[in-house]
Amino acid sequence: MPPVSDIDQHLVGKLRERHLRVTPQRIVIHRALCAQSQHLTADQVLARVSETLPGTSLPTVYSTLELLEELGLVRRVGTGNSAVVFDSRVEPHAHTVCRRCGAMADLEGTAAPDDALARAGAAGFVADHAQLVVWGLCSACAA
Amino acid sequence: MPPVSDIDQHLVGKLRERHLRVTPQRIVIHRALCAQSQHLTADQVLARVSETLPGTSLPTVYSTLELLEELGLVRRVGTGNSAVVFDSRVEPHAHTVCRRCGAMADLEGTAAPDDALARAGAAGFVADHAQLVVWGLCSACAA
DNA sequence: ATGACTGCAAACTCTTTGCACAACA
DNA sequence: TGTTGTGCAAAGAGTTTGCAGTCAT
Protein backbone atom coordinates (compact mmCIF):
# COMPACT_ATOMS: atom_id res chain seq x y z
CA MET A 1 0.00 0.00 0.00
CA PRO A 2 1.52 3.35 -1.06
CA PRO A 3 1.54 6.16 1.53
CA VAL A 4 -1.50 8.42 1.75
CA SER A 5 0.30 11.35 0.13
CA ASP A 6 0.99 9.27 -3.01
CA ILE A 7 -2.60 8.05 -3.15
CA ASP A 8 -3.83 11.64 -2.92
CA GLN A 9 -1.37 12.84 -5.55
CA HIS A 10 -2.60 10.19 -7.95
CA LEU A 11 -6.17 11.43 -7.59
CA VAL A 12 -5.26 15.13 -7.66
CA GLY A 13 -3.26 14.63 -10.85
CA LYS A 14 -6.17 12.94 -12.59
CA LEU A 15 -8.61 15.63 -11.44
CA ARG A 16 -6.36 18.52 -12.58
CA GLU A 17 -5.87 16.81 -15.92
CA ARG A 18 -9.60 17.11 -16.53
CA HIS A 19 -10.05 20.51 -14.91
CA LEU A 20 -12.17 19.00 -12.18
CA ARG A 21 -12.14 20.39 -8.64
CA VAL A 22 -10.22 18.93 -5.77
CA THR A 23 -12.63 18.74 -2.87
CA PRO A 24 -12.18 17.25 0.61
CA GLN A 25 -15.02 14.80 -0.12
CA ARG A 26 -13.24 13.43 -3.19
CA ILE A 27 -9.96 13.08 -1.32
CA VAL A 28 -11.47 11.34 1.67
CA ILE A 29 -13.72 8.99 -0.32
CA HIS A 30 -10.77 7.94 -2.44
CA ARG A 31 -8.64 7.35 0.65
CA ALA A 32 -11.39 5.27 2.25
CA LEU A 33 -11.41 2.91 -0.71
CA CYS A 34 -7.63 2.62 -0.97
CA ALA A 35 -7.06 2.30 2.75
CA GLN A 36 -8.91 -0.98 3.12
CA SER A 37 -8.22 -3.73 0.68
CA GLN A 38 -11.81 -4.71 1.35
CA HIS A 39 -14.72 -4.19 -1.00
CA LEU A 40 -17.09 -1.51 0.21
CA THR A 41 -20.70 -0.66 -0.54
CA ALA A 42 -21.69 2.99 -0.92
CA ASP A 43 -23.15 2.88 2.60
CA GLN A 44 -19.93 1.50 4.02
CA VAL A 45 -17.93 4.19 2.24
CA LEU A 46 -20.18 6.83 3.77
CA ALA A 47 -19.66 5.33 7.24
CA ARG A 48 -15.86 5.45 6.92
CA VAL A 49 -15.88 8.90 5.38
CA SER A 50 -18.17 10.29 8.06
CA GLU A 51 -15.55 9.55 10.70
CA THR A 52 -13.20 12.15 9.27
CA LEU A 53 -15.65 14.31 7.34
CA PRO A 54 -19.00 14.37 9.16
CA GLY A 55 -21.96 15.68 7.20
CA THR A 56 -20.98 14.01 3.95
CA SER A 57 -24.05 12.82 2.07
CA LEU A 58 -24.86 9.58 0.30
CA PRO A 59 -25.59 11.26 -3.06
CA THR A 60 -22.10 12.78 -2.96
CA VAL A 61 -20.63 9.36 -2.25
CA TYR A 62 -22.45 7.89 -5.24
CA SER A 63 -21.49 10.68 -7.59
CA THR A 64 -17.86 10.56 -6.44
CA LEU A 65 -17.68 6.79 -6.85
CA GLU A 66 -19.01 7.19 -10.36
CA LEU A 67 -16.36 9.81 -11.05
CA LEU A 68 -13.56 7.65 -9.61
CA GLU A 69 -14.72 4.81 -11.82
CA GLU A 70 -14.51 7.07 -14.89
CA LEU A 71 -11.02 8.12 -13.84
CA GLY A 72 -10.04 4.45 -13.66
CA LEU A 73 -9.27 4.59 -9.93
CA VAL A 74 -12.04 2.28 -8.78
CA ARG A 75 -14.05 -0.65 -10.13
CA ARG A 76 -17.70 -1.38 -9.60
CA VAL A 77 -18.35 -5.08 -8.86
CA GLY A 78 -21.88 -6.40 -9.25
CA THR A 79 -22.58 -9.80 -7.81
CA GLY A 80 -26.33 -9.84 -8.38
CA ASN A 81 -26.88 -9.88 -4.64
CA SER A 82 -28.20 -6.66 -3.14
CA ALA A 83 -25.79 -3.76 -3.28
CA VAL A 84 -22.94 -3.13 -5.69
CA VAL A 85 -19.47 -2.97 -4.12
CA PHE A 86 -16.52 -0.78 -5.05
CA ASP A 87 -12.96 -2.00 -5.28
CA SER A 88 -9.75 0.00 -5.49
CA ARG A 89 -7.87 -2.86 -7.12
CA VAL A 90 -8.44 -1.93 -10.74
CA GLU A 91 -6.69 -4.73 -12.60
CA PRO A 92 -8.96 -7.61 -13.70
CA HIS A 93 -9.19 -10.17 -10.93
CA ALA A 94 -11.58 -12.71 -9.48
CA HIS A 95 -13.77 -12.61 -6.38
CA THR A 96 -15.37 -15.32 -4.31
CA VAL A 97 -18.82 -14.65 -2.84
CA CYS A 98 -20.33 -16.79 -0.10
CA ARG A 99 -23.97 -17.71 -0.66
CA ARG A 100 -24.60 -17.93 3.06
CA CYS A 101 -22.83 -15.04 4.74
CA GLY A 102 -22.28 -12.87 1.67
CA ALA A 103 -18.58 -12.45 2.39
CA MET A 104 -16.50 -11.39 -0.56
CA ALA A 105 -12.81 -12.12 -1.02
CA ASP A 106 -10.16 -11.71 -3.68
CA LEU A 107 -9.10 -14.83 -5.50
CA GLU A 108 -5.45 -14.64 -6.47
CA GLY A 109 -3.73 -15.98 -9.51
CA THR A 110 -6.57 -16.56 -11.96
CA ALA A 111 -5.42 -15.98 -15.51
CA ALA A 112 -9.06 -16.27 -16.53
CA PRO A 113 -9.87 -12.61 -17.24
CA ASP A 114 -7.00 -12.13 -19.72
CA ASP A 115 -8.15 -15.09 -21.77
CA ALA A 116 -11.70 -13.75 -21.78
CA LEU A 117 -10.64 -10.26 -22.86
CA ALA A 118 -8.79 -11.75 -25.82
CA ARG A 119 -11.75 -13.88 -26.87
CA ALA A 120 -14.17 -10.99 -26.58
CA GLY A 121 -11.91 -8.93 -28.84
CA ALA A 122 -11.89 -11.71 -31.41
CA ALA A 123 -15.71 -11.59 -31.38
CA GLY A 124 -15.74 -7.88 -32.32
CA PHE A 125 -16.36 -6.66 -28.80
CA VAL A 126 -14.11 -3.83 -27.58
CA ALA A 127 -13.43 -5.09 -24.06
CA ASP A 128 -11.97 -2.90 -21.34
CA HIS A 129 -12.44 -4.99 -18.23
CA ALA A 130 -13.34 -8.49 -17.07
CA GLN A 131 -14.70 -9.51 -13.71
CA LEU A 132 -15.01 -13.05 -12.52
CA VAL A 133 -17.29 -13.97 -9.62
CA VAL A 134 -17.14 -17.43 -8.05
CA TRP A 135 -20.17 -18.49 -6.02
CA GLY A 136 -20.20 -21.02 -3.21
CA LEU A 137 -19.54 -21.33 0.50
CA CYS A 138 -16.60 -19.77 2.30
CA SER A 139 -14.52 -22.08 4.49
CA ALA A 140 -16.29 -20.83 7.64
CA CYS A 141 -19.82 -21.42 6.29
CA ALA A 142 -18.97 -24.77 4.70
CA ALA A 143 -18.49 -26.21 8.20
CA MET B 1 -33.21 -26.56 -28.10
CA PRO B 2 -35.17 -29.62 -26.85
CA PRO B 3 -38.93 -29.74 -27.61
CA VAL B 4 -41.28 -28.05 -25.15
CA SER B 5 -42.55 -31.37 -23.80
CA ASP B 6 -39.01 -32.37 -22.76
CA ILE B 7 -38.39 -29.00 -21.14
CA ASP B 8 -41.62 -29.36 -19.18
CA GLN B 9 -40.82 -32.93 -18.16
CA HIS B 10 -37.46 -31.82 -16.81
CA LEU B 11 -39.14 -29.26 -14.58
CA VAL B 12 -42.01 -31.54 -13.56
CA GLY B 13 -39.55 -34.26 -12.56
CA LYS B 14 -37.58 -31.89 -10.35
CA LEU B 15 -40.75 -30.54 -8.74
CA ARG B 16 -42.19 -34.01 -8.01
CA GLU B 17 -38.85 -35.09 -6.55
CA ARG B 18 -39.23 -32.42 -3.90
CA HIS B 19 -43.00 -32.81 -3.48
CA LEU B 20 -43.57 -29.33 -4.86
CA ARG B 21 -46.67 -28.50 -6.87
CA VAL B 22 -46.83 -28.28 -10.62
CA THR B 23 -48.63 -25.05 -11.45
CA PRO B 24 -49.27 -23.38 -14.80
CA GLN B 25 -47.21 -20.36 -13.67
CA ARG B 26 -44.16 -22.50 -13.01
CA ILE B 27 -44.46 -24.27 -16.33
CA VAL B 28 -44.92 -21.10 -18.34
CA ILE B 29 -42.18 -19.13 -16.58
CA HIS B 30 -39.75 -21.98 -17.13
CA ARG B 31 -40.71 -22.22 -20.78
CA ALA B 32 -40.26 -18.47 -21.24
CA LEU B 33 -36.67 -18.70 -20.06
CA CYS B 34 -35.81 -21.79 -22.09
CA ALA B 35 -37.55 -20.60 -25.25
CA GLN B 36 -35.32 -17.60 -25.78
CA SER B 37 -31.61 -18.04 -25.51
CA GLN B 38 -31.64 -14.43 -24.38
CA HIS B 39 -31.13 -13.21 -20.86
CA LEU B 40 -34.31 -11.87 -19.31
CA THR B 41 -35.07 -9.60 -16.40
CA ALA B 42 -37.97 -10.42 -14.10
CA ASP B 43 -40.03 -7.76 -15.86
CA GLN B 44 -39.29 -9.24 -19.26
CA VAL B 45 -40.22 -12.69 -18.02
CA LEU B 46 -43.54 -11.30 -16.80
CA ALA B 47 -44.17 -9.70 -20.19
CA ARG B 48 -43.60 -12.99 -22.05
CA VAL B 49 -45.57 -15.01 -19.54
CA SER B 50 -48.50 -12.60 -19.63
CA GLU B 51 -49.03 -13.37 -23.32
CA THR B 52 -50.05 -16.94 -22.54
CA LEU B 53 -51.06 -16.60 -18.90
CA PRO B 54 -52.56 -13.15 -18.31
CA GLY B 55 -52.94 -12.07 -14.70
CA THR B 56 -49.63 -13.51 -13.58
CA SER B 57 -48.01 -11.28 -10.98
CA LEU B 58 -44.47 -10.02 -10.53
CA PRO B 59 -44.06 -11.48 -7.02
CA THR B 60 -44.92 -14.89 -8.45
CA VAL B 61 -42.31 -14.41 -11.16
CA TYR B 62 -39.66 -13.55 -8.58
CA SER B 63 -40.52 -16.42 -6.29
CA THR B 64 -40.59 -18.87 -9.20
CA LEU B 65 -37.26 -17.65 -10.53
CA GLU B 66 -35.78 -18.17 -7.08
CA LEU B 67 -37.22 -21.68 -7.01
CA LEU B 68 -35.88 -22.49 -10.49
CA GLU B 69 -32.46 -21.29 -9.39
CA GLU B 70 -32.58 -23.63 -6.39
CA LEU B 71 -33.57 -26.48 -8.67
CA GLY B 72 -30.54 -25.71 -10.83
CA LEU B 73 -32.63 -24.89 -13.92
CA VAL B 74 -31.74 -21.21 -14.11
CA ARG B 75 -28.84 -18.92 -13.20
CA ARG B 76 -29.00 -15.41 -11.83
CA VAL B 77 -26.50 -13.09 -13.50
CA GLY B 78 -25.66 -9.82 -11.79
CA THR B 79 -23.74 -7.28 -13.80
CA GLY B 80 -23.89 -4.45 -11.29
CA ASN B 81 -25.96 -2.44 -13.74
CA SER B 82 -29.64 -2.09 -12.87
CA ALA B 83 -31.67 -5.28 -12.79
CA VAL B 84 -30.46 -8.84 -12.41
CA VAL B 85 -31.01 -11.10 -15.43
CA PHE B 86 -31.89 -14.78 -15.54
CA ASP B 87 -30.30 -17.29 -17.87
CA SER B 88 -31.43 -20.82 -18.70
CA ARG B 89 -27.92 -21.85 -19.74
CA VAL B 90 -26.75 -23.23 -16.42
CA GLU B 91 -23.20 -24.30 -17.20
CA PRO B 92 -20.51 -21.74 -16.28
CA HIS B 93 -19.98 -19.38 -19.18
CA ALA B 94 -19.00 -15.80 -19.91
CA HIS B 95 -21.09 -12.78 -20.87
CA THR B 96 -20.22 -9.52 -22.58
CA VAL B 97 -22.02 -6.37 -21.46
CA CYS B 98 -21.98 -3.16 -23.47
CA ARG B 99 -21.38 -0.02 -21.40
CA ARG B 100 -23.34 2.09 -23.84
CA CYS B 101 -26.44 0.15 -24.88
CA GLY B 102 -26.42 -2.41 -22.06
CA ALA B 103 -26.73 -5.33 -24.48
CA MET B 104 -25.70 -8.65 -23.06
CA ALA B 105 -24.37 -11.57 -25.10
CA ASP B 106 -22.88 -14.98 -24.50
CA LEU B 107 -19.15 -15.33 -25.03
CA GLU B 108 -18.33 -18.78 -26.35
CA GLY B 109 -15.32 -20.91 -25.70
CA THR B 110 -13.89 -19.49 -22.50
CA ALA B 111 -12.42 -22.28 -20.44
CA ALA B 112 -11.74 -19.63 -17.81
CA PRO B 113 -14.34 -20.55 -15.19
CA ASP B 114 -13.00 -24.08 -14.71
CA ASP B 115 -9.61 -22.72 -13.79
CA ALA B 116 -11.19 -20.32 -11.32
CA LEU B 117 -13.33 -23.02 -9.69
CA ALA B 118 -10.23 -25.13 -9.13
CA ARG B 119 -8.30 -22.25 -7.59
CA ALA B 120 -11.17 -21.31 -5.33
CA GLY B 121 -11.31 -24.89 -4.09
CA ALA B 122 -7.59 -24.83 -3.34
CA ALA B 123 -8.22 -21.73 -1.21
CA GLY B 124 -10.73 -23.59 1.00
CA PHE B 125 -13.77 -22.15 -0.76
CA VAL B 126 -16.49 -24.64 -1.77
CA ALA B 127 -17.32 -23.26 -5.20
CA ASP B 128 -20.45 -24.25 -7.11
CA HIS B 129 -20.53 -21.77 -9.97
CA ALA B 130 -18.43 -19.14 -11.72
CA GLN B 131 -19.67 -16.26 -13.79
CA LEU B 132 -17.45 -14.09 -15.91
CA VAL B 133 -18.60 -10.67 -17.12
CA VAL B 134 -16.62 -8.76 -19.74
CA TRP B 135 -17.26 -5.01 -19.95
CA GLY B 136 -16.75 -2.84 -23.00
CA LEU B 137 -18.47 -1.74 -26.19
CA CYS B 138 -20.38 -4.05 -28.48
CA SER B 139 -19.42 -3.94 -32.16
CA ALA B 140 -22.43 -1.71 -32.97
CA CYS B 141 -21.65 0.87 -30.26
CA ALA B 142 -17.91 0.88 -30.93
CA ALA B 143 -18.59 2.49 -34.33
C1' DA C 1 -16.56 36.22 -9.54
C1' DT C 2 -18.20 32.30 -11.49
C1' DG C 3 -19.33 27.89 -12.18
C1' DA C 4 -18.69 23.24 -10.24
C1' DC C 5 -19.79 20.61 -6.22
C1' DT C 6 -22.36 19.48 -2.06
C1' DG C 7 -26.31 18.48 0.97
C1' DC C 8 -31.06 17.93 1.53
C1' DA C 9 -35.35 16.03 0.27
C1' DA C 10 -37.92 13.55 -2.58
C1' DA C 11 -38.59 10.41 -6.33
C1' DC C 12 -37.67 6.22 -8.70
C1' DT C 13 -36.65 1.33 -9.69
C1' DC C 14 -36.16 -3.18 -8.41
C1' DT C 15 -37.31 -6.61 -5.11
C1' DT C 16 -39.49 -8.55 -0.98
C1' DT C 17 -43.21 -9.23 2.47
C1' DG C 18 -48.00 -10.08 4.54
C1' DC C 19 -52.25 -11.63 4.04
C1' DA C 20 -56.62 -13.55 2.04
C1' DC C 21 -58.22 -16.39 -1.70
C1' DA C 22 -57.55 -20.07 -5.10
C1' DA C 23 -56.08 -24.54 -6.67
C1' DC C 24 -52.95 -28.56 -6.73
C1' DA C 25 -52.31 -33.17 -4.52
C1' DT D 1 -59.48 -31.62 2.60
C1' DG D 2 -55.24 -29.70 3.73
C1' DT D 3 -51.71 -27.10 2.45
C1' DT D 4 -48.98 -24.88 -0.99
C1' DG D 5 -48.99 -21.36 -4.24
C1' DT D 6 -50.91 -17.07 -6.22
C1' DG D 7 -52.36 -12.19 -6.58
C1' DC D 8 -52.85 -7.84 -4.58
C1' DA D 9 -51.19 -4.05 -2.04
C1' DA D 10 -47.84 -2.11 0.45
C1' DA D 11 -43.30 -1.78 2.30
C1' DG D 12 -38.27 -1.88 1.89
C1' DA D 13 -33.58 -1.36 0.02
C1' DG D 14 -30.49 0.81 -3.01
C1' DT D 15 -29.76 4.48 -6.14
C1' DT D 16 -30.78 8.72 -8.72
C1' DT D 17 -32.55 13.45 -9.48
C1' DG D 18 -33.63 18.57 -8.70
C1' DC D 19 -32.62 22.48 -6.61
C1' DA D 20 -30.67 26.06 -3.55
C1' DG D 21 -26.60 27.28 -1.27
C1' DT D 22 -21.45 26.69 -0.76
C1' DC D 23 -16.78 26.59 -2.03
C1' DA D 24 -12.65 25.68 -5.18
C1' DT D 25 -10.46 28.05 -8.80
Coordinates of N, CA, C and O (backbone and C1' of nucleotides) in Angstrom, one line a residue, chain B residues 16 21-22 24 43 58-59 62 83-84, chain C residues 13-18 22-25:
Chain B
R16 N -41.7 -32.8 -8.7 CA -42.2 -34.0 -8.0 C -41.2 -34.6 -7.0 O -41.6 -35.0 -5.9
R21 N -45.5 -28.4 -5.9 CA -46.7 -28.5 -6.9 C -46.3 -28.0 -8.3 O -45.6 -27.1 -8.5
V22 N -47.0 -28.7 -9.2 CA -46.8 -28.3 -10.6 C -48.0 -27.3 -11.0 O -49.1 -27.7 -11.0
P24 N -49.4 -24.0 -13.5 CA -49.3 -23.4 -14.8 C -48.2 -22.3 -14.8 O -47.4 -22.2 -15.7
D43 N -39.0 -8.5 -15.1 CA -40.0 -7.8 -15.9 C -40.3 -8.4 -17.2 O -41.4 -8.5 -17.7
L58 N -45.9 -10.1 -10.7 CA -44.5 -10.0 -10.5 C -43.9 -10.8 -9.3 O -42.9 -11.5 -9.4
P59 N -44.6 -10.7 -8.2 CA -44.1 -11.5 -7.0 C -44.0 -13.0 -7.3 O -43.1 -13.7 -6.9
Y62 N -40.9 -13.5 -9.4 CA -39.7 -13.6 -8.6 C -39.5 -14.8 -7.8 O -38.5 -15.4 -7.7
A83 N -31.0 -4.0 -13.2 CA -31.7 -5.3 -12.8 C -30.8 -6.5 -13.1 O -30.0 -6.6 -14.0
V84 N -31.1 -7.5 -12.2 CA -30.5 -8.8 -12.4 C -31.1 -9.5 -13.6 O -32.3 -9.3 -13.8
Chain C
dT13 P -39.3 4.7 -12.4 O5' -38.3 3.5 -12.1 C5' -36.9 3.7 -12.2 C4' -36.2 2.5 -11.7 C3' -36.9 1.2 -12.0 O3' -35.9 0.2 -12.5 C1' -36.6 1.3 -9.7
dC14 P -36.3 -1.1 -13.2 O5' -35.9 -2.2 -12.0 C5' -34.6 -2.2 -11.5 C4' -34.7 -3.0 -10.2 C3' -35.3 -4.4 -10.2 O3' -34.3 -5.3 -9.7 C1' -36.2 -3.2 -8.4
dT15 P -34.5 -6.9 -9.7 O5' -35.2 -7.1 -8.3 C5' -34.4 -6.8 -7.2 C4' -35.2 -7.0 -5.9 C3' -35.8 -8.4 -5.8 O3' -35.2 -9.0 -4.7 C1' -37.3 -6.6 -5.1
dT16 P -35.7 -10.4 -4.1 O5' -36.6 -10.0 -2.9 C5' -36.1 -9.1 -1.9 C4' -37.2 -8.8 -0.8 C3' -37.8 -10.1 -0.3 O3' -37.8 -10.0 1.2 C1' -39.5 -8.6 -1.0
dT17 P -38.3 -11.2 2.1 O5' -39.7 -10.6 2.6 C5' -39.8 -9.2 3.1 C4' -41.2 -8.9 3.6 C3' -41.9 -10.1 4.2 O3' -42.6 -9.5 5.4 C1' -43.2 -9.2 2.5
dG18 P -43.2 -10.5 6.5 O5' -44.8 -10.2 6.5 C5' -45.3 -8.9 6.1 C4' -46.8 -8.8 6.1 C3' -47.4 -10.0 6.8 O3' -48.7 -9.5 7.4 C1' -48.0 -10.1 4.5
dA22 P -61.5 -17.0 -4.2 O5' -60.3 -17.8 -4.9 C5' -59.4 -17.2 -5.8 C4' -58.4 -18.2 -6.3 C3' -59.0 -19.5 -6.9 O3' -58.2 -19.8 -8.0 C1' -57.6 -20.1 -5.1
dA23 P -58.6 -21.0 -9.0 O5' -57.6 -22.1 -8.6 C5' -56.2 -21.9 -8.8 C4' -55.5 -23.2 -8.5 C3' -56.2 -24.5 -8.9 O3' -55.3 -25.5 -9.1 C1' -56.1 -24.5 -6.7
dC24 P -54.7 -25.9 -10.5 O5' -53.7 -27.2 -10.1 C5' -52.3 -26.9 -9.8 C4' -51.9 -27.7 -8.6 C3' -51.9 -29.2 -8.7 O3' -50.6 -29.6 -8.4 C1' -52.9 -28.6 -6.7
dA25 P -50.1 -31.1 -8.7 O5' -50.5 -31.9 -7.4 C5' -49.6 -31.8 -6.3 C4' -50.2 -32.6 -5.1 C3' -50.3 -34.1 -5.5 O3' -49.6 -34.8 -4.5 C1' -52.3 -33.2 -4.5

